[in-house]
CSV table of C-alpha atoms in Angstrom, one decimal:
chain,number,residue,atom,x,y,z
A,1272,MET,CA,78.4,28.9,22.1
A,1273,LEU,CA,78.5,26.0,19.7
A,1274,THR,CA,75.9,25.2,17.1
A,1275,LYS,CA,74.0,22.0,17.2
A,1276,GLU,CA,76.1,20.8,14.3
A,1277,GLN,CA,79.3,21.6,16.3
A,1278,GLN,CA,78.1,20.0,19.3
A,1279,GLU,CA,77.3,16.7,17.5
A,1280,VAL,CA,80.9,16.6,16.1
A,1281,VAL,CA,82.3,17.3,19.6
A,1282,ASN,CA,80.2,14.7,21.4
A,1283,ILE,CA,80.0,11.9,18.7
A,1284,ASP,CA,81.3,8.4,19.7
A,1285,PHE,CA,82.6,6.6,16.6
A,1286,LYS,CA,84.5,3.4,16.0
A,1287,ASP,CA,86.9,4.3,13.3
A,1288,ILE,CA,86.5,7.2,10.8
A,1289,LEU,CA,84.7,10.4,11.3
A,1290,LEU,CA,84.3,12.7,8.2
A,1291,VAL,CA,83.3,16.4,8.8
A,1292,ASN,CA,82.4,18.4,5.8
A,1293,ALA,CA,82.6,21.9,6.9
A,1294,TYR,CA,81.8,24.8,4.7
A,1295,ALA,CA,83.7,28.2,4.7
A,1296,GLY,CA,83.7,29.9,8.0
A,1297,THR,CA,81.7,27.3,10.0
A,1298,GLY,CA,84.0,27.2,13.0
A,1299,LYS,CA,85.9,24.2,11.9
A,1300,THR,CA,89.0,25.1,14.2
A,1301,SER,CA,86.9,25.9,17.2
A,1302,THR,CA,85.0,22.7,16.8
A,1303,LEU,CA,88.2,20.6,16.7
A,1304,ILE,CA,89.5,22.5,19.8
A,1305,GLU,CA,86.3,21.4,21.7
A,1306,PHE,CA,86.6,17.9,20.3
A,1307,CYS,CA,90.1,17.7,21.8
A,1308,LYS,CA,89.1,19.3,25.1
A,1309,LYS,CA,86.5,16.6,25.7
A,1310,ARG,CA,89.2,13.9,25.2
A,1311,LYS,CA,91.9,15.4,27.4
A,1312,ASP,CA,92.9,12.0,28.5
A,1313,LYS,CA,93.6,10.9,25.0
A,1314,LYS,CA,96.7,11.4,22.8
A,1315,ILE,CA,95.8,13.3,19.7
A,1316,LEU,CA,97.7,14.1,16.6
A,1317,TYR,CA,96.5,17.2,14.6
A,1318,LEU,CA,97.9,17.0,11.0
A,1319,ALA,CA,98.0,20.5,9.5
A,1320,TYR,CA,98.5,21.0,5.8
A,1321,ASN,CA,101.5,23.3,5.9
A,1322,ASN,CA,103.8,25.2,8.1
A,1323,SER,CA,101.6,28.5,8.2
A,1324,MET,CA,98.6,26.3,9.5
A,1325,ILE,CA,101.1,24.8,11.9
A,1326,LYS,CA,101.9,28.3,13.5
A,1327,GLU,CA,98.1,29.2,13.7
A,1328,ALA,CA,97.2,25.8,15.1
A,1329,GLU,CA,100.0,26.1,17.8
A,1330,LYS,CA,98.5,29.3,19.2
A,1331,LYS,CA,94.9,27.9,19.2
A,1332,PHE,CA,95.8,24.4,20.8
A,1333,LYS,CA,98.5,25.7,23.2
A,1334,MET,CA,96.2,25.0,26.2
A,1335,LEU,CA,96.0,21.3,25.3
A,1336,PRO,CA,99.1,19.5,26.1
A,1337,ASN,CA,97.5,16.1,24.9
A,1338,VAL,CA,97.5,17.5,21.3
A,1339,SER,CA,100.5,17.2,19.0
A,1340,ILE,CA,100.6,19.5,15.9
A,1341,LYS,CA,102.4,18.3,12.9
A,1342,THR,CA,102.5,18.4,9.1
A,1343,ILE,CA,102.7,14.8,7.6
A,1344,HIS,CA,105.9,15.8,5.8
A,1345,SER,CA,107.6,16.7,9.1
A,1346,LEU,CA,106.9,13.1,10.4
A,1347,ALA,CA,108.3,11.7,7.3
A,1348,TYR,CA,111.3,14.1,7.2
A,1349,ASN,CA,112.5,12.8,10.6
A,1350,VAL,CA,112.8,9.3,9.3
A,1351,PHE,CA,113.9,9.8,5.5
A,1352,GLY,CA,114.2,13.4,4.7
A,1353,SER,CA,116.8,14.5,7.3
A,1354,SER,CA,119.4,11.8,6.0
A,1355,ASN,CA,118.9,13.1,2.4
A,1356,LYS,CA,118.7,16.8,3.1
A,1357,GLU,CA,121.9,17.7,1.1
A,1358,ARG,CA,120.1,16.5,-2.1
A,1359,LEU,CA,116.6,17.8,-1.4
A,1360,GLY,CA,115.2,19.9,-4.2
A,1361,ASN,CA,112.9,20.0,-7.3
A,1362,LEU,CA,113.7,16.8,-9.6
A,1363,THR,CA,113.7,17.7,-13.3
A,1364,SER,CA,113.7,15.8,-16.5
A,1365,LYS,CA,117.4,16.9,-17.1
A,1366,ASP,CA,118.3,15.1,-13.8
A,1367,ILE,CA,117.1,11.7,-15.2
A,1368,GLN,CA,117.7,12.0,-18.9
A,1369,GLU,CA,120.9,10.1,-18.7
A,1370,TYR,CA,119.1,7.0,-18.1
A,1371,PHE,CA,117.5,6.8,-21.5
A,1372,ASN,CA,119.6,6.0,-24.3
A,1373,ASP,CA,117.2,6.6,-27.1
A,1374,ASP,CA,116.3,9.3,-29.7
A,1375,ASN,CA,113.4,10.4,-27.4
A,1376,ALA,CA,115.5,10.8,-24.2
A,1377,LEU,CA,114.2,14.1,-23.0
A,1378,TYR,CA,110.6,13.2,-23.9
A,1379,ASN,CA,110.8,9.8,-22.0
A,1380,ALA,CA,112.6,11.4,-19.1
A,1381,SER,CA,109.7,14.0,-18.8
A,1382,SER,CA,107.1,11.3,-19.0
A,1383,THR,CA,108.8,9.2,-16.5
A,1384,LEU,CA,109.0,12.2,-14.0
A,1385,SER,CA,105.4,12.7,-14.4
A,1386,LEU,CA,104.8,9.0,-13.6
A,1387,LEU,CA,107.0,9.3,-10.7
A,1388,LYS,CA,104.9,12.1,-9.3
A,1389,ASP,CA,101.8,10.1,-9.9
A,1390,PHE,CA,103.4,7.1,-8.0
A,1391,CYS,CA,104.4,9.3,-5.2
A,1392,ASN,CA,100.8,10.6,-4.8
A,1393,SER,CA,99.3,7.0,-5.0
A,1394,GLY,CA,99.0,4.6,-2.1
A,1395,ASP,CA,100.7,1.9,-4.2
A,1396,SER,CA,104.0,0.1,-4.0
A,1397,ILE,CA,106.3,0.6,-7.1
A,1398,THR,CA,105.5,-2.9,-8.2
A,1399,ALA,CA,101.8,-2.6,-7.9
A,1400,PHE,CA,101.9,0.9,-9.5
A,1401,CYS,CA,103.8,-0.4,-12.5
A,1402,GLN,CA,101.4,-3.3,-12.7
A,1403,LYS,CA,98.5,-1.0,-12.8
A,1404,LEU,CA,100.1,1.1,-15.5
A,1405,LEU,CA,100.6,-1.8,-17.7
A,1406,SER,CA,97.0,-3.0,-17.2
A,1407,GLU,CA,95.4,0.2,-18.1
A,1408,LYS,CA,94.1,0.6,-14.4
A,1409,ILE,CA,95.9,4.0,-14.3
A,1410,GLU,CA,94.5,6.7,-16.4
A,1411,ILE,CA,97.3,8.4,-18.5
A,1412,LYS,CA,96.4,11.6,-20.3
A,1413,ASN,CA,99.2,11.3,-22.7
A,1414,LYS,CA,98.3,8.4,-25.1
A,1415,ARG,CA,101.7,8.5,-26.8
A,1416,LEU,CA,103.5,6.9,-23.8
A,1417,ASP,CA,105.1,3.6,-24.4
A,1418,LYS,CA,104.1,2.1,-21.1
A,1419,ALA,CA,105.8,-1.2,-21.7
A,1420,TYR,CA,109.0,0.7,-22.1
A,1421,LEU,CA,108.6,3.3,-19.4
A,1422,ALA,CA,107.2,0.9,-16.5
A,1423,PRO,CA,110.5,-0.9,-16.0
A,1424,LYS,CA,112.3,2.5,-16.4
A,1425,LEU,CA,110.2,4.0,-13.8
A,1426,LYS,CA,111.0,1.2,-11.3
A,1427,GLU,CA,114.7,1.4,-12.2
A,1428,ILE,CA,114.9,5.2,-11.6
A,1429,TRP,CA,112.9,5.0,-8.4
A,1430,ASN,CA,115.2,2.5,-7.1
A,1431,LYS,CA,118.2,4.6,-8.0
A,1432,ILE,CA,116.8,7.7,-6.4
A,1433,ILE,CA,116.1,6.1,-3.0
A,1434,ALA,CA,119.4,3.9,-3.0
A,1435,LYS,CA,121.9,4.7,-0.3
A,1436,ASN,CA,124.4,7.3,-1.3
A,1437,SER,CA,122.3,8.4,-4.3
A,1438,LYS,CA,123.2,11.8,-5.7
A,1439,ILE,CA,120.0,12.3,-7.6
A,1440,THR,CA,117.8,15.2,-6.5
A,1441,TYR,CA,115.3,14.1,-3.8
A,1442,PRO,CA,112.0,15.9,-3.7
A,1443,HIS,CA,110.0,16.3,-0.4
A,1444,ASP,CA,107.1,14.2,-1.7
A,1445,PHE,CA,109.7,11.3,-2.2
A,1446,TYR,CA,110.7,11.0,1.4
A,1447,LEU,CA,107.0,11.1,2.2
A,1448,LYS,CA,106.4,8.2,-0.1
A,1449,GLU,CA,109.4,6.3,1.4
A,1450,TRP,CA,107.9,6.7,4.8
A,1451,GLN,CA,104.3,5.5,3.6
A,1452,LEU,CA,106.0,2.3,2.0
A,1453,SER,CA,107.8,1.7,5.4
A,1454,LYS,CA,104.3,1.4,6.9
A,1455,PRO,CA,104.8,3.6,9.9
A,1456,LYS,CA,102.9,3.3,13.2
A,1457,LEU,CA,101.9,6.4,15.0
A,1458,ASP,CA,101.3,6.1,18.6
A,1459,TYR,CA,98.1,8.3,19.1
A,1460,ASP,CA,94.4,7.6,20.2
A,1461,PHE,CA,93.1,10.1,17.6
A,1462,ILE,CA,94.4,11.6,14.5
A,1463,LEU,CA,92.8,14.7,13.0
A,1464,VAL,CA,93.5,15.7,9.3
A,1465,ASP,CA,92.7,19.1,8.3
A,1466,GLU,CA,92.1,20.3,4.8
A,1467,ALA,CA,91.1,16.7,4.1
A,1468,GLN,CA,89.8,17.8,0.7
A,1469,ASP,CA,93.3,18.3,-0.4
A,1470,ILE,CA,95.3,15.5,0.5
A,1471,ASN,CA,96.6,12.6,-1.8
A,1472,GLU,CA,96.3,8.8,-1.7
A,1473,CYS,CA,99.7,8.4,-0.1
A,1474,ILE,CA,98.5,10.4,2.9
A,1475,ILE,CA,95.1,8.6,3.1
A,1476,ASP,CA,97.0,5.3,3.2
A,1477,ILE,CA,99.2,6.4,6.0
A,1478,VAL,CA,96.4,7.6,8.1
A,1479,LEU,CA,94.0,4.6,7.5
A,1480,ALA,CA,96.8,2.2,8.4
A,1481,GLN,CA,96.8,3.6,12.0
A,1482,GLU,CA,95.0,1.9,15.0
A,1483,ALA,CA,93.9,5.4,16.1
A,1484,LYS,CA,90.5,6.8,15.4
A,1485,LYS,CA,90.6,9.2,12.5
A,1486,VAL,CA,88.9,12.5,11.9
A,1487,PHE,CA,89.1,13.9,8.4
A,1488,ILE,CA,87.8,17.5,8.2
A,1489,GLY,CA,87.6,19.9,5.3
A,1490,ASP,CA,85.3,21.2,2.6
A,1491,THR,CA,84.7,19.2,-0.5
A,1492,TYR,CA,83.8,22.3,-2.5
A,1493,GLN,CA,87.1,24.0,-1.6
A,1494,SER,CA,89.4,21.5,-3.2
A,1495,ILE,CA,91.9,23.3,-5.2
A,1496,TYR,CA,95.1,20.9,-5.5
A,1497,ALA,CA,93.6,18.1,-7.8
A,1498,PHE,CA,96.3,19.1,-10.4
A,1499,ARG,CA,98.9,18.1,-8.0
A,1500,GLY,CA,97.4,14.7,-7.2
A,1501,ALA,CA,95.1,15.6,-4.4
A,1502,VAL,CA,91.8,13.8,-3.9
A,1503,ASP,CA,88.8,14.7,-2.0
A,1504,SER,CA,89.2,12.2,0.9
A,1505,LEU,CA,85.7,13.4,2.3
A,1506,THR,CA,84.0,11.9,-0.6
A,1507,LYS,CA,86.2,9.0,-1.2
A,1508,LEU,CA,86.1,7.6,2.4
A,1509,SER,CA,82.4,8.3,2.7
A,1510,LYS,CA,82.0,5.0,0.7
A,1511,LEU,CA,83.6,3.0,3.5
A,1512,GLU,CA,81.0,1.2,5.8
A,1513,ASN,CA,83.2,2.2,8.9
A,1514,SER,CA,82.8,6.0,8.2
A,1515,ILE,CA,80.5,8.5,9.6
A,1516,THR,CA,79.8,11.9,7.8
A,1517,LEU,CA,78.8,14.9,9.8
A,1518,PHE,CA,78.4,18.6,8.4
A,1519,LEU,CA,79.1,22.2,9.6
A,1520,THR,CA,76.9,24.5,7.4
A,1521,GLN,CA,76.3,27.6,9.5
A,1522,SER,CA,78.8,30.2,8.6
A,1523,PHE,CA,79.9,32.8,11.1
A,1524,ARG,CA,81.7,34.8,8.4
A,1525,CYS,CA,79.6,34.7,5.2
A,1526,PRO,CA,76.3,36.9,5.1
A,1527,LEU,CA,73.1,35.5,3.6
A,1528,SER,CA,73.7,37.4,0.4
A,1529,VAL,CA,76.9,35.5,-0.2
A,1530,ALA,CA,75.5,32.2,1.0
A,1531,ASN,CA,72.6,32.5,-1.3
A,1532,ILE,CA,74.9,32.9,-4.3
A,1533,ALA,CA,77.0,30.0,-3.1
A,1534,ASN,CA,74.0,27.8,-2.8
A,1535,PHE,CA,73.2,28.2,-6.3
A,1536,TYR,CA,76.5,26.5,-7.2
A,1537,LEU,CA,76.3,24.0,-4.5
A,1538,LEU,CA,73.0,22.9,-5.7
A,1539,ALA,CA,74.4,22.4,-9.2
A,1540,LEU,CA,77.3,20.3,-7.8
A,1541,GLY,CA,75.0,18.2,-5.9
A,1542,ALA,CA,75.7,19.2,-2.3
A,1543,LYS,CA,73.8,17.3,0.3
A,1544,LYS,CA,73.4,20.4,2.5
A,1545,PRO,CA,72.7,24.1,2.0
A,1546,PHE,CA,75.2,26.7,3.1
A,1547,ILE,CA,73.7,28.9,5.8
A,1548,GLY,CA,74.9,32.5,6.0
A,1549,THR,CA,74.8,35.1,8.9
A,1550,LYS,CA,72.1,37.4,9.3
A,1551,LYS,CA,74.6,40.3,9.6
A,1552,GLU,CA,75.4,41.7,6.3
A,1553,LEU,CA,79.2,42.1,5.3
A,1554,GLN,CA,80.5,45.5,6.1
A,1555,SER,CA,83.8,46.3,4.3
A,1556,ASN,CA,85.6,49.5,3.3
A,1557,THR,CA,88.4,47.5,1.5
A,1558,GLN,CA,89.3,48.9,-1.9
A,1559,GLY,CA,92.4,47.1,-2.6
A,1560,ILE,CA,93.1,45.1,-5.9
A,1561,ALA,CA,94.6,41.7,-5.9
A,1562,ILE,CA,96.3,40.2,-8.9
A,1563,LEU,CA,96.2,36.5,-9.4
A,1564,ALA,CA,98.2,34.8,-12.1
A,1565,ARG,CA,98.9,31.2,-13.2
A,1566,ASN,CA,102.7,31.8,-13.0
A,1567,ASN,CA,105.2,34.4,-12.0
A,1568,ALA,CA,106.1,35.4,-15.6
A,1569,THR,CA,102.6,36.7,-16.0
A,1570,LEU,CA,102.9,38.8,-12.9
A,1571,PHE,CA,106.1,40.3,-14.0
A,1572,ASP,CA,104.5,41.3,-17.4
A,1573,TYR,CA,101.5,42.9,-15.5
A,1574,ALA,CA,103.8,44.8,-13.1
A,1575,ILE,CA,106.1,46.1,-16.0
A,1576,ASN,CA,102.9,47.5,-17.6
A,1577,SER,CA,102.1,49.2,-14.3
A,1578,LEU,CA,105.3,50.9,-13.3
A,1579,ASP,CA,103.3,54.0,-12.3
A,1580,LYS,CA,101.7,52.0,-9.3
A,1581,LYS,CA,103.1,50.9,-6.0
A,1582,ILE,CA,103.0,47.2,-5.7
A,1583,ALA,CA,103.0,44.8,-2.6
A,1584,TRP,CA,104.3,41.4,-3.5
A,1585,VAL,CA,102.9,38.7,-1.1
A,1586,GLY,CA,105.8,36.8,0.4
A,1587,GLY,CA,108.3,39.5,-0.8
A,1588,ILE,CA,109.5,40.2,-4.3
A,1589,ASP,CA,112.5,37.8,-4.0
A,1590,SER,CA,110.1,34.9,-3.6
A,1591,TYR,CA,109.0,35.4,-7.3
A,1592,ASN,CA,112.4,34.2,-8.7
A,1593,PHE,CA,112.7,37.2,-11.2
A,1594,SER,CA,116.4,36.5,-11.2
A,1595,ASP,CA,115.8,33.4,-13.4
A,1596,LEU,CA,115.0,35.9,-16.1
A,1597,LEU,CA,118.6,37.3,-15.9
A,1598,ASP,CA,119.9,33.7,-16.0
A,1599,ILE,CA,117.8,33.0,-19.3
A,1600,GLN,CA,119.2,36.3,-20.7
A,1601,ASN,CA,122.8,35.0,-19.8
A,1602,LEU,CA,121.9,31.8,-21.5
A,1603,LEU,CA,120.8,33.5,-24.5
A,1604,PHE,CA,123.9,35.8,-24.7
A,1605,LYS,CA,126.1,32.7,-24.0
A,1606,LYS,CA,127.3,33.9,-20.6
A,1607,PRO,CA,127.2,30.5,-18.6
A,1608,ASP,CA,129.6,31.8,-15.9
A,1609,PHE,CA,127.0,34.4,-14.9
A,1610,ILE,CA,124.2,31.9,-14.7
A,1611,LYS,CA,123.2,31.2,-11.0
A,1612,ASN,CA,120.2,28.9,-11.3
A,1613,SER,CA,121.5,25.3,-11.0
A,1614,PHE,CA,118.8,24.1,-13.2
A,1615,LEU,CA,119.5,26.4,-16.0
A,1616,LYS,CA,123.3,25.6,-15.8
A,1617,LYS,CA,122.5,22.3,-17.3
A,1618,PHE,CA,121.5,23.7,-20.6
A,1619,SER,CA,124.2,24.5,-23.2
A,1620,ASP,CA,122.2,27.1,-25.1
A,1621,ILE,CA,118.8,28.7,-25.5
A,1622,ASP,CA,117.8,26.3,-28.1
A,1623,GLU,CA,118.3,23.4,-25.8
A,1624,LEU,CA,116.1,25.2,-23.1
A,1625,LEU,CA,113.4,25.8,-25.7
A,1626,ASP,CA,113.5,22.2,-26.8
A,1627,TYR,CA,113.1,21.1,-23.2
A,1628,CYS,CA,110.0,23.3,-22.8
A,1629,ASP,CA,108.5,21.9,-25.9
A,1630,GLU,CA,109.0,18.3,-24.9
A,1631,THR,CA,108.0,18.7,-21.3
A,1632,GLN,CA,105.3,21.3,-21.7
A,1633,GLU,CA,106.9,23.2,-18.8
A,1634,ILE,CA,104.6,26.2,-18.4
A,1635,GLU,CA,106.7,28.1,-15.8
A,1636,TRP,CA,109.9,28.1,-17.9
A,1637,ARG,CA,108.1,28.6,-21.1
A,1638,GLY,CA,106.4,31.7,-19.7
A,1639,LYS,CA,109.9,33.0,-18.4
A,1640,LEU,CA,111.3,32.5,-21.8
A,1641,MET,CA,108.5,34.5,-23.5
A,1642,ILE,CA,109.1,37.4,-21.0
A,1643,VAL,CA,112.8,37.5,-21.9
A,1644,PHE,CA,112.1,37.7,-25.5
A,1645,LYS,CA,109.5,40.4,-25.1
A,1646,TYR,CA,111.7,42.6,-22.9
A,1647,ILE,CA,115.1,41.8,-24.2
A,1648,ASN,CA,115.6,45.2,-25.6
A,1649,LEU,CA,114.3,47.0,-22.6
A,1650,ASP,CA,117.2,46.1,-20.1
A,1651,ILE,CA,115.7,43.4,-17.9
A,1652,PRO,CA,118.0,44.0,-15.0
A,1653,LYS,CA,117.0,47.6,-14.9
A,1654,LEU,CA,113.3,46.5,-15.0
A,1655,ILE,CA,113.7,44.2,-12.0
A,1656,LYS,CA,115.4,47.0,-10.1
A,1657,GLU,CA,112.4,49.3,-10.9
A,1658,LEU,CA,110.0,46.5,-9.6
A,1659,ARG,CA,112.2,46.3,-6.4
A,1660,ASP,CA,112.1,50.0,-5.8
A,1661,LEU,CA,108.4,50.2,-6.4
A,1662,SER,CA,107.8,47.4,-3.9
A,1663,VAL,CA,105.9,48.6,-0.7
A,1664,PRO,CA,104.2,47.2,2.3
A,1665,PRO,CA,100.5,46.1,1.7
A,1666,LYS,CA,98.9,49.0,3.4
A,1667,GLU,CA,100.8,51.5,1.0
A,1668,ALA,CA,100.2,49.6,-2.2
A,1669,ASP,CA,97.8,50.4,-5.0
A,1670,PHE,CA,97.6,46.6,-5.5
């Protein structure tokens, strides 16, 4: 049984853009399924945020052959990514430092890399982005940047990266950007964009350029990727004359007690609608503890101080790259032949890595360096082995 709000989303007839602001647990997916069922004669593209969402959506939409389920990156990969798969990876300042022949080469390379990421998140061409950069229309946190010098460098390096037979590392967001700039056309009647509060201007531009009707669905107040260039498309697109905004506010998951607390903050944030909880109070016997940290180095530090506990590592302990600590130790002890990480192989000694972290404000590597210095006398390989031995399935873990 759908709520009145869900029925309104399912039955609405709109010309171009439908925005659905859906609070937590309000039946977003079930609403979209019914939306697609009502339009069985239409070709529908459901754009999921990541591969885990793809797997979940494929199960739920499997009875709807008119619905194609993709990530936006998978569409771009088929056109630009697959032909560059040998060089896909994480672009670093070291990869482009050679293009700066000045005393501040590493700093300028780091600044340019940051601008490249901003450009890839934008809906602009490289020429338009550089013009905005020079005309102060793009807000730059670092006021030290010599924009007159870096703007042409940015354009030069971007063209080198996308050049045929280029050997420069090619991040996944770069082939998405190339695809956006190629102005792709998608043959669908409707395009559904899930988690719309966490997409960037590049994705927004791709979707808006399509002739299909567009549905952006998400929760403005669950936006968590602004630090990666995401914008809340629900708020941004609501300002367009050809957009309609609907809401899903009745939660099937959160009890009234939780909703009342949430509403205190939603009111302070200027929410247009209150969050409505279920009448059934939350029943839970869960006693587990979850540890969240800004980076993996902090998790390592916490785990080492909890060797009397059994730990479940979400995604498996190998996904936390603790082997990087061994490579940093080998760099410190001048044993380059034992370094496995391709990025760390680019540094001649530990001082160069320290300089890199200072210039780029690289939080992850700085954290790993501090961990190595902290535990250097305690046999880091042994500590990693102990953590591996103490790793257990979630049901058996203390945390």
